[in-house]
Short mmCIF file of C-alpha atoms and ligand atoms in Angstrom, two decimals:
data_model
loop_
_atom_site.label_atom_id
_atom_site.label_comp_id
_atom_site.label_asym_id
_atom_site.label_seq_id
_atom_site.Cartn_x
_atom_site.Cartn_y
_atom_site.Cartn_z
CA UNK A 264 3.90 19.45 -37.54
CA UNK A 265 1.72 20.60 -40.35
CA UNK A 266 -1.23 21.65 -38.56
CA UNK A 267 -1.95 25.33 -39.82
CA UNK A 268 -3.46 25.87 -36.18
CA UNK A 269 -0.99 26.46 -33.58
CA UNK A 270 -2.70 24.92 -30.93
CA UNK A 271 -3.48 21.41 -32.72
CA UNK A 272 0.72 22.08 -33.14
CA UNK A 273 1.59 22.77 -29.48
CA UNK A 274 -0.91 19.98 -28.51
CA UNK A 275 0.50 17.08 -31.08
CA UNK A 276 4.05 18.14 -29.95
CA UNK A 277 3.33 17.80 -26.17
CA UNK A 278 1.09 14.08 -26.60
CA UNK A 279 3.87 12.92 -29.23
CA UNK A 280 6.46 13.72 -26.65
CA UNK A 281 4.25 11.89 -23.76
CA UNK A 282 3.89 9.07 -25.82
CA UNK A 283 7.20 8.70 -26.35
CA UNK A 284 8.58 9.11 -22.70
CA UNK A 285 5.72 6.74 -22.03
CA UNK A 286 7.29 4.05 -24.34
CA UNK A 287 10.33 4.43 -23.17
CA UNK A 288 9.69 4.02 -19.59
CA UNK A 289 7.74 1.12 -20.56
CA UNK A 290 10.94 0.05 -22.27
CA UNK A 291 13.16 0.16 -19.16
CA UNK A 292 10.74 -0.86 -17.00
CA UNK A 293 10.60 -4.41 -18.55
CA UNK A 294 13.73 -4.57 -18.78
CA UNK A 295 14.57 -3.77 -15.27
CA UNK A 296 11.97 -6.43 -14.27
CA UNK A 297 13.46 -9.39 -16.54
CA UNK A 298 16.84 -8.30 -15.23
CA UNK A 299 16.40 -9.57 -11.90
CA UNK A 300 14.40 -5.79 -10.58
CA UNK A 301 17.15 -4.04 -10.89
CA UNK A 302 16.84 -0.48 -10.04
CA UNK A 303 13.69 -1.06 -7.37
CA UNK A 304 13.90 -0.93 -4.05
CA UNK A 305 11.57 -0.76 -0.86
CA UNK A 306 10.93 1.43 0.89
CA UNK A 307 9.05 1.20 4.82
CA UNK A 308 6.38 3.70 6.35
CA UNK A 309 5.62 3.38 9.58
CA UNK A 310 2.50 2.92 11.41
CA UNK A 311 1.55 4.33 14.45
CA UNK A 312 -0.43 2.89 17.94
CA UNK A 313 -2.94 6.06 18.04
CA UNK A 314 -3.10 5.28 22.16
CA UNK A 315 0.60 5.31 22.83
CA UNK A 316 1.69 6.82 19.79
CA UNK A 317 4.50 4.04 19.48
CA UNK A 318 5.43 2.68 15.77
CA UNK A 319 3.52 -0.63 15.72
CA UNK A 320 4.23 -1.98 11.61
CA UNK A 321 5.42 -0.82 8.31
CA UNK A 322 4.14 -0.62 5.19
CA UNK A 323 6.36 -1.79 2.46
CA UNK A 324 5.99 0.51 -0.69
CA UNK A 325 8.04 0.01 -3.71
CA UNK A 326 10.48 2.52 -5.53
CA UNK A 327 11.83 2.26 -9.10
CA UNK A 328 14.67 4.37 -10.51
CA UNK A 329 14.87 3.68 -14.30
CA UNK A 330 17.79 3.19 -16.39
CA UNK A 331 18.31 7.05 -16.81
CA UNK A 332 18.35 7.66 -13.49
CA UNK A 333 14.80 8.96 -12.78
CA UNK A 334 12.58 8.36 -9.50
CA UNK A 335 9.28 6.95 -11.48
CA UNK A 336 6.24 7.12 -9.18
CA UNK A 337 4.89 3.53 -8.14
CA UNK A 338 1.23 4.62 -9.22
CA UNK A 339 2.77 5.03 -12.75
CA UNK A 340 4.46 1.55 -12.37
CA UNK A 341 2.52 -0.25 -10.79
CA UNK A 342 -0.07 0.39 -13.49
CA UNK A 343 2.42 -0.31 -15.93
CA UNK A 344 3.11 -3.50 -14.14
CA UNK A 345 -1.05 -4.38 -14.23
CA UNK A 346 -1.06 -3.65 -17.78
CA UNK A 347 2.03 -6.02 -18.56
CA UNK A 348 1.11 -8.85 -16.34
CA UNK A 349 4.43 -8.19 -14.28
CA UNK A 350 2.57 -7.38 -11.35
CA UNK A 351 3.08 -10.79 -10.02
CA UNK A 352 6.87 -10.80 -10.22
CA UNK A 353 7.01 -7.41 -8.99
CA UNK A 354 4.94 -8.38 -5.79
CA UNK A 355 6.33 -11.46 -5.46
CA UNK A 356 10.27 -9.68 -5.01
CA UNK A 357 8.38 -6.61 -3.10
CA UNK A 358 7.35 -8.89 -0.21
CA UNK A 359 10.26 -11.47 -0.27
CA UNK A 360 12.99 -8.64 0.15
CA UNK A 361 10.43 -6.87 2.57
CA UNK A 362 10.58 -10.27 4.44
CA UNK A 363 14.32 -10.84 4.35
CA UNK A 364 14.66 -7.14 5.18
CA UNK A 365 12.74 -7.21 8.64
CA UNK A 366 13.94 -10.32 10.11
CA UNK A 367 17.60 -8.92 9.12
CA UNK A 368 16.65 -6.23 11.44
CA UNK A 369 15.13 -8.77 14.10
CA UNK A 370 11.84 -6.96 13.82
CA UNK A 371 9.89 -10.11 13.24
CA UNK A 372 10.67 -10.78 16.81
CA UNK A 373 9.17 -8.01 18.25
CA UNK A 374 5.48 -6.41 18.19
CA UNK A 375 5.80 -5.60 14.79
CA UNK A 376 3.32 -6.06 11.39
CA UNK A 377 4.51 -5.47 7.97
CA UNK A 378 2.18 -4.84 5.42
CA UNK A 379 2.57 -5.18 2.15
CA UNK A 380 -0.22 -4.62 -1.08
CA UNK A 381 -1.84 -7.01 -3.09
CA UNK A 382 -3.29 -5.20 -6.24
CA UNK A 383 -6.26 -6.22 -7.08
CA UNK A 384 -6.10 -7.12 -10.66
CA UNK A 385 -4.43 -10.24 -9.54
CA UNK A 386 -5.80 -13.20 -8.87
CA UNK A 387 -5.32 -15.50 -5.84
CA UNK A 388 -3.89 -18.38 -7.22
CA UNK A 389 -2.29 -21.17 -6.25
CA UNK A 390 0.58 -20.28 -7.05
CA UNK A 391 0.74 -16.77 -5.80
CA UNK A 392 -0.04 -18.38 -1.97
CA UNK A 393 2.29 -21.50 -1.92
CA UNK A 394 4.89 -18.79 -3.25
CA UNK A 395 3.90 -16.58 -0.47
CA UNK A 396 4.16 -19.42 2.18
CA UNK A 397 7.50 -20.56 0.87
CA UNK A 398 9.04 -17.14 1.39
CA UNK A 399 7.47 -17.02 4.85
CA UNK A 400 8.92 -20.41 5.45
CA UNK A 401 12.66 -19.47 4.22
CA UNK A 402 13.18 -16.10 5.76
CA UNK A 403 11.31 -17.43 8.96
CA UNK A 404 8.78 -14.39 8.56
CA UNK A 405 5.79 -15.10 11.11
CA UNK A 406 2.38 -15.43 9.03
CA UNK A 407 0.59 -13.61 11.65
CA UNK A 408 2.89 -10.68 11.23
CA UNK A 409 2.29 -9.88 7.81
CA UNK A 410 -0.21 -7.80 6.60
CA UNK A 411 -1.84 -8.33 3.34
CA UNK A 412 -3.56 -4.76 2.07
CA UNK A 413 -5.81 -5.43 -0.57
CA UNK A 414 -6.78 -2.44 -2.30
CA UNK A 415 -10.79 -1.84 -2.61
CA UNK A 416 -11.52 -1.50 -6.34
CA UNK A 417 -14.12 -2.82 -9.01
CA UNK A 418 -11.32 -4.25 -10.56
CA UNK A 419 -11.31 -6.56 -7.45
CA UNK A 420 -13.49 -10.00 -8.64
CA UNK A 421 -14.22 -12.29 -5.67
CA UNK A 422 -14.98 -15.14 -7.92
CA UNK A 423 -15.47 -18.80 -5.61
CA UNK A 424 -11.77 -19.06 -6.34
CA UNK A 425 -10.15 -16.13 -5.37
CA UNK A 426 -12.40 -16.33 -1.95
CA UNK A 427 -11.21 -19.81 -1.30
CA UNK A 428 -7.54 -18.30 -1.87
CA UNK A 429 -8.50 -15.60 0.62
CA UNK A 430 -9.44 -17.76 3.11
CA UNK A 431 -6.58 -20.48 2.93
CA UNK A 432 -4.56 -17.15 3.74
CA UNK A 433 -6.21 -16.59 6.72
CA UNK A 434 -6.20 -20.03 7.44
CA UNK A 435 -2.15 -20.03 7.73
CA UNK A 436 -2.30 -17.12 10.02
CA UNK A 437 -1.86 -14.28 7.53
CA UNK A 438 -3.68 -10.80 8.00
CA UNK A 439 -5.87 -8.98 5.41
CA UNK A 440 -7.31 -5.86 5.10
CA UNK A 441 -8.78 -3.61 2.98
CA UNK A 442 -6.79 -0.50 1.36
CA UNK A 443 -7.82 2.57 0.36
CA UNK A 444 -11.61 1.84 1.66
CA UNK A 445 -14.26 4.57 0.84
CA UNK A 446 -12.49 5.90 -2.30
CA UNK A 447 -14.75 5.52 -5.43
CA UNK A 448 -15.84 1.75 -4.90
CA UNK A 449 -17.50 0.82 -2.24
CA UNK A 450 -18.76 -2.76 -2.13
CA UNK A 451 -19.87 -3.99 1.44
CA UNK A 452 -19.94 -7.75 -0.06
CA UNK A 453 -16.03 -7.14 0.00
CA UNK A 454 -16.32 -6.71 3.79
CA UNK A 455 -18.21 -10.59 3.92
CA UNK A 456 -15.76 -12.00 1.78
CA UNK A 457 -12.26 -10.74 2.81
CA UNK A 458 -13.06 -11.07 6.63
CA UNK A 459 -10.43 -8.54 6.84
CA UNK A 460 -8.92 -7.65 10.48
CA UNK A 461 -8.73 -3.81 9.42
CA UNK A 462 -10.14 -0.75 7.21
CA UNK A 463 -7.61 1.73 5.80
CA UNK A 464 -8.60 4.91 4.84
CA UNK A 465 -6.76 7.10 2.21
CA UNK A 466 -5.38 10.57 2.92
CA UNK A 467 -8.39 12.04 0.88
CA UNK A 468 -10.85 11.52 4.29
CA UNK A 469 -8.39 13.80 5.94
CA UNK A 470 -7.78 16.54 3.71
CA UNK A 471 -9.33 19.79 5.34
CA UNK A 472 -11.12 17.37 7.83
CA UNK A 473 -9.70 19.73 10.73
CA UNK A 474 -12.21 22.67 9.34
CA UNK A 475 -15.26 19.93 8.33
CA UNK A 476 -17.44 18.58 10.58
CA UNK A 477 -18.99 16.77 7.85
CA UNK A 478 -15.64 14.80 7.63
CA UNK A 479 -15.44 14.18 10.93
CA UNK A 480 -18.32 12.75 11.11
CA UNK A 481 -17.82 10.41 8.51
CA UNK A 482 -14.84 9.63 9.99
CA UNK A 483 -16.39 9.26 13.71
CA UNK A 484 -19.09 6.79 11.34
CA UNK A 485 -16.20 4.49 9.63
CA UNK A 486 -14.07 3.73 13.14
CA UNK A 487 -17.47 2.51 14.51
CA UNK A 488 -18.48 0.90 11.51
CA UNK A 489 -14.97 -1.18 12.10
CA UNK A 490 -15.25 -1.46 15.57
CA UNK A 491 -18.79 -2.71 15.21
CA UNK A 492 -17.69 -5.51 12.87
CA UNK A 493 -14.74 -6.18 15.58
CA UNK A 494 -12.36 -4.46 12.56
CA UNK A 495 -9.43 -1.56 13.50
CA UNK A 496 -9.20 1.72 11.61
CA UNK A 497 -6.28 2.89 10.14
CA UNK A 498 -5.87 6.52 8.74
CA UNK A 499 -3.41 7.12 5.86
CA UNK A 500 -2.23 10.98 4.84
CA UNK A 501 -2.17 11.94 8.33
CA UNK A 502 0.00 15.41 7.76
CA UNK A 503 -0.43 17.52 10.97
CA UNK A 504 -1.03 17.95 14.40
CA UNK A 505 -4.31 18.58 14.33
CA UNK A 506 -5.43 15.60 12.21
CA UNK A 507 -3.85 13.40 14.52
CA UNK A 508 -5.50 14.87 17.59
CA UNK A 509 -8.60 14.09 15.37
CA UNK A 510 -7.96 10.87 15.60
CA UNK A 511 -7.27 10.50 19.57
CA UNK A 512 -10.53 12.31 19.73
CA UNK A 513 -12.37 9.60 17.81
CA UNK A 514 -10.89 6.89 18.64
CA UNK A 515 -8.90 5.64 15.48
CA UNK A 516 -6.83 3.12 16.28
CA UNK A 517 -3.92 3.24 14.24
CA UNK A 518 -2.28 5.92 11.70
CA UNK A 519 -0.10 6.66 9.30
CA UNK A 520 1.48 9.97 7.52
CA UNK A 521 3.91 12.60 7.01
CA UNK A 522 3.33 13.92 10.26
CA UNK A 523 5.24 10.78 12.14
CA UNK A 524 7.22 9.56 9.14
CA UNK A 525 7.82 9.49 5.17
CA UNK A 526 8.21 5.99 4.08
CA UNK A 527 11.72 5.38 5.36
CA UNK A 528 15.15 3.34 3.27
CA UNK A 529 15.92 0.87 4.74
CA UNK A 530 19.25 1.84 6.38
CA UNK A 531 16.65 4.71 7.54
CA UNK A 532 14.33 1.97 9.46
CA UNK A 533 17.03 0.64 10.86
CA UNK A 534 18.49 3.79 12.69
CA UNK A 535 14.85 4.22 13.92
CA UNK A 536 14.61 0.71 15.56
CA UNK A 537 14.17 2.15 19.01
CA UNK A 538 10.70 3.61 18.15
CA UNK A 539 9.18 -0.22 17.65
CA UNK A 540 7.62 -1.73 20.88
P1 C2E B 716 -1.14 2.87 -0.80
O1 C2E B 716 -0.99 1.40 -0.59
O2 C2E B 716 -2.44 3.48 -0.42
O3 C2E B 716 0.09 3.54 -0.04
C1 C2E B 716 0.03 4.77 0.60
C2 C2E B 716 0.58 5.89 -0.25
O4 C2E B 716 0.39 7.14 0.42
C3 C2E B 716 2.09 5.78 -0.47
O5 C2E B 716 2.34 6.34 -1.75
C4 C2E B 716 2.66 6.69 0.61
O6 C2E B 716 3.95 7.15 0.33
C5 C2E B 716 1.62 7.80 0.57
N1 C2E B 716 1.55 8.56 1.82
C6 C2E B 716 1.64 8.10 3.08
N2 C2E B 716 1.49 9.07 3.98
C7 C2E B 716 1.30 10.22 3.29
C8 C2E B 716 1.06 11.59 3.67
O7 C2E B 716 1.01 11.96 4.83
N3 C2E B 716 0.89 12.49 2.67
C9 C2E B 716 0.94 12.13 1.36
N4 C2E B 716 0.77 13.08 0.44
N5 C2E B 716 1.14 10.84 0.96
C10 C2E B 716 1.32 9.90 1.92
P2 C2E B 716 3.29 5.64 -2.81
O8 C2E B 716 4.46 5.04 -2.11
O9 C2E B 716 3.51 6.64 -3.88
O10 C2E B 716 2.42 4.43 -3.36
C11 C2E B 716 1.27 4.68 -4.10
C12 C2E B 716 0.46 3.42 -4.30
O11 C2E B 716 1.18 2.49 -5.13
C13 C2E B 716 0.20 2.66 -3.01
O12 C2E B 716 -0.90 3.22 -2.35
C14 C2E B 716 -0.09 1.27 -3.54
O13 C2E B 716 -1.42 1.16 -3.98
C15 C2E B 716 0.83 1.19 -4.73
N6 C2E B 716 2.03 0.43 -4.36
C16 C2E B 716 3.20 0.85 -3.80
N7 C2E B 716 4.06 -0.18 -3.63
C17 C2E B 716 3.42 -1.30 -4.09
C18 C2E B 716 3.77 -2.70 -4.21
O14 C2E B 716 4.84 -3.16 -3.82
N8 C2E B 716 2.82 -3.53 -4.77
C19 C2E B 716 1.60 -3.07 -5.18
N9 C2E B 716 0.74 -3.94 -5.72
N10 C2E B 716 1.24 -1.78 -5.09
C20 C2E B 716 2.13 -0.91 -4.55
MG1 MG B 717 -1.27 0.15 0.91
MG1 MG B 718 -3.91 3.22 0.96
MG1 MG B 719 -3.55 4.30 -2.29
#
């Protein structure tokens, strides 16, 4: 570099070396997609019963390791994803494999949800559901069992389409709710139009909560807020003992976090059957 300033040097170096690990991840990760997502996986986090403590559901989350062999985070890709108008595809394979994956283990039998996320720069076409009921149809999924997060975001547009989408979901049984509610962009119109059967909170509500009475409160605040609109509340991030006796105390109604499991492979789940109802 020919910058006479050292730290305009140090500084080009780094963002030339960012932007080129950037293009080359973006490199693989197409080509991963195209080549029939190979390289991702799922993985499942369970969800807890706050009453009986029992593992109720599972959130499917997906996992990429790229063509040189590292662990890329899914907030990177699934960004990437957005950007490249992949994120169908890649949500499309997430929930058909999640699908396949549960009744494999016969938990579609029991009293089990799986969740799985819907990122809201999509739209809910046509396509997308009759692609979503087909799957449910061949892998003999029950609609009511699946879980449809939708994460809360302005990037979220409840045009007369999309709602009518939303609502023919519903309509064949399936669940929605609303991911990651109370972080940056709050809308309470999304509450009217998504009719959603739960709130989830991120693991930023709990951070330090067990010191804050100001977060508890808030907390206390959203699970009646819920409850008043005949909604559950479920708490992500839940990392200790404390937090989770939090939760008893206020009534949450179901949780999920370090504290009872990291999202789990699948041979994992399956070793942990017993815990399911
Ligand atoms: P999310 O839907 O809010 O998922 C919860 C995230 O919190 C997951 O991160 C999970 O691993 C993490 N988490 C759960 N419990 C704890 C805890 O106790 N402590 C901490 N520190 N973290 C915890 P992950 O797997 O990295 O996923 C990040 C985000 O990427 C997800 O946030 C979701 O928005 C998105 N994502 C993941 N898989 C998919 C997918 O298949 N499709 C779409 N559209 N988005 C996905
Ligand atoms: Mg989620
Ligand atoms: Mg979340
Ligand atoms: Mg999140």
């Amino acid at each position: 570099c020919e910058n006479s300033d050292k730290g305009y040097a140090i500084y080009d170096e780094q963002a030339n070396q960012e932007a080129k690990r950037a293009r080359k991840v973006m490199g693989m990760f197409i080509s991963c997609v195209l080549n029939n997502m190979n390289g991702f996986d799922i993985h499942f986090q369970p969800i807890i019963d706050v009453r009986t403590g029992r593992w109720c559901a599972a959130e499917a989350l997906c996992r990429w390791t790229a063509t040189d062999g590292t662990a890329v985070s899914p907030m990177e890709f699934i960004h990437l994803a957005e950007q490249l108008h992949l994120i169908e595809t890649l949500d499309n394979w997430v929930s058909a494999s999640a699908m396949e994956r549960c009744v494999a283990l016969g938990l579609h039998q029991r009293e089990f949800i799986l969740d799985i996320n819907f990122s809201p720069t999509r739209q809910v076409k046509e396509s997308f559901i009759n692609k979503l009921l087909k799957t449910l149809k061949d892998t003999g999924f029950p609609p009511e069992k699946l879980n449809l997060e939708i994460t809360e975001s302005a990037k979220m547009n409840f045009d007369s389409a999309n709602i009518s989408g939303l609502k023919r979901l519903r309509e064949e049984g399936i669940v929605l709710s609303l991911d990651d509610f109370g972080t940056g962009y709050s809308n309470f119109e999304n509450l009217i139009h998504l009719s959603a059967k739960a709130l989830k909170t991120e693991k930023m509500f709990l951070d330090g909560i067990e010191h804050d009475t100001y977060r508890q409160y808030l907390l206390k605040m959203l699970t009646d807020l819920a409850h008043h609109l005949g909604m559950s509340l479920i708490c992500e991030g839940v990392e200790t003992e404390e937090q989770f006796m939090l939760l008893q105390k206020y009534g949450i109604d179901y949780a999920q976090g370090y504290y009872f499991s990291r999202p789990l492979t699948y041979d994992q789940l399956r070793q942990e059957l017993n815990r399911f109802v």
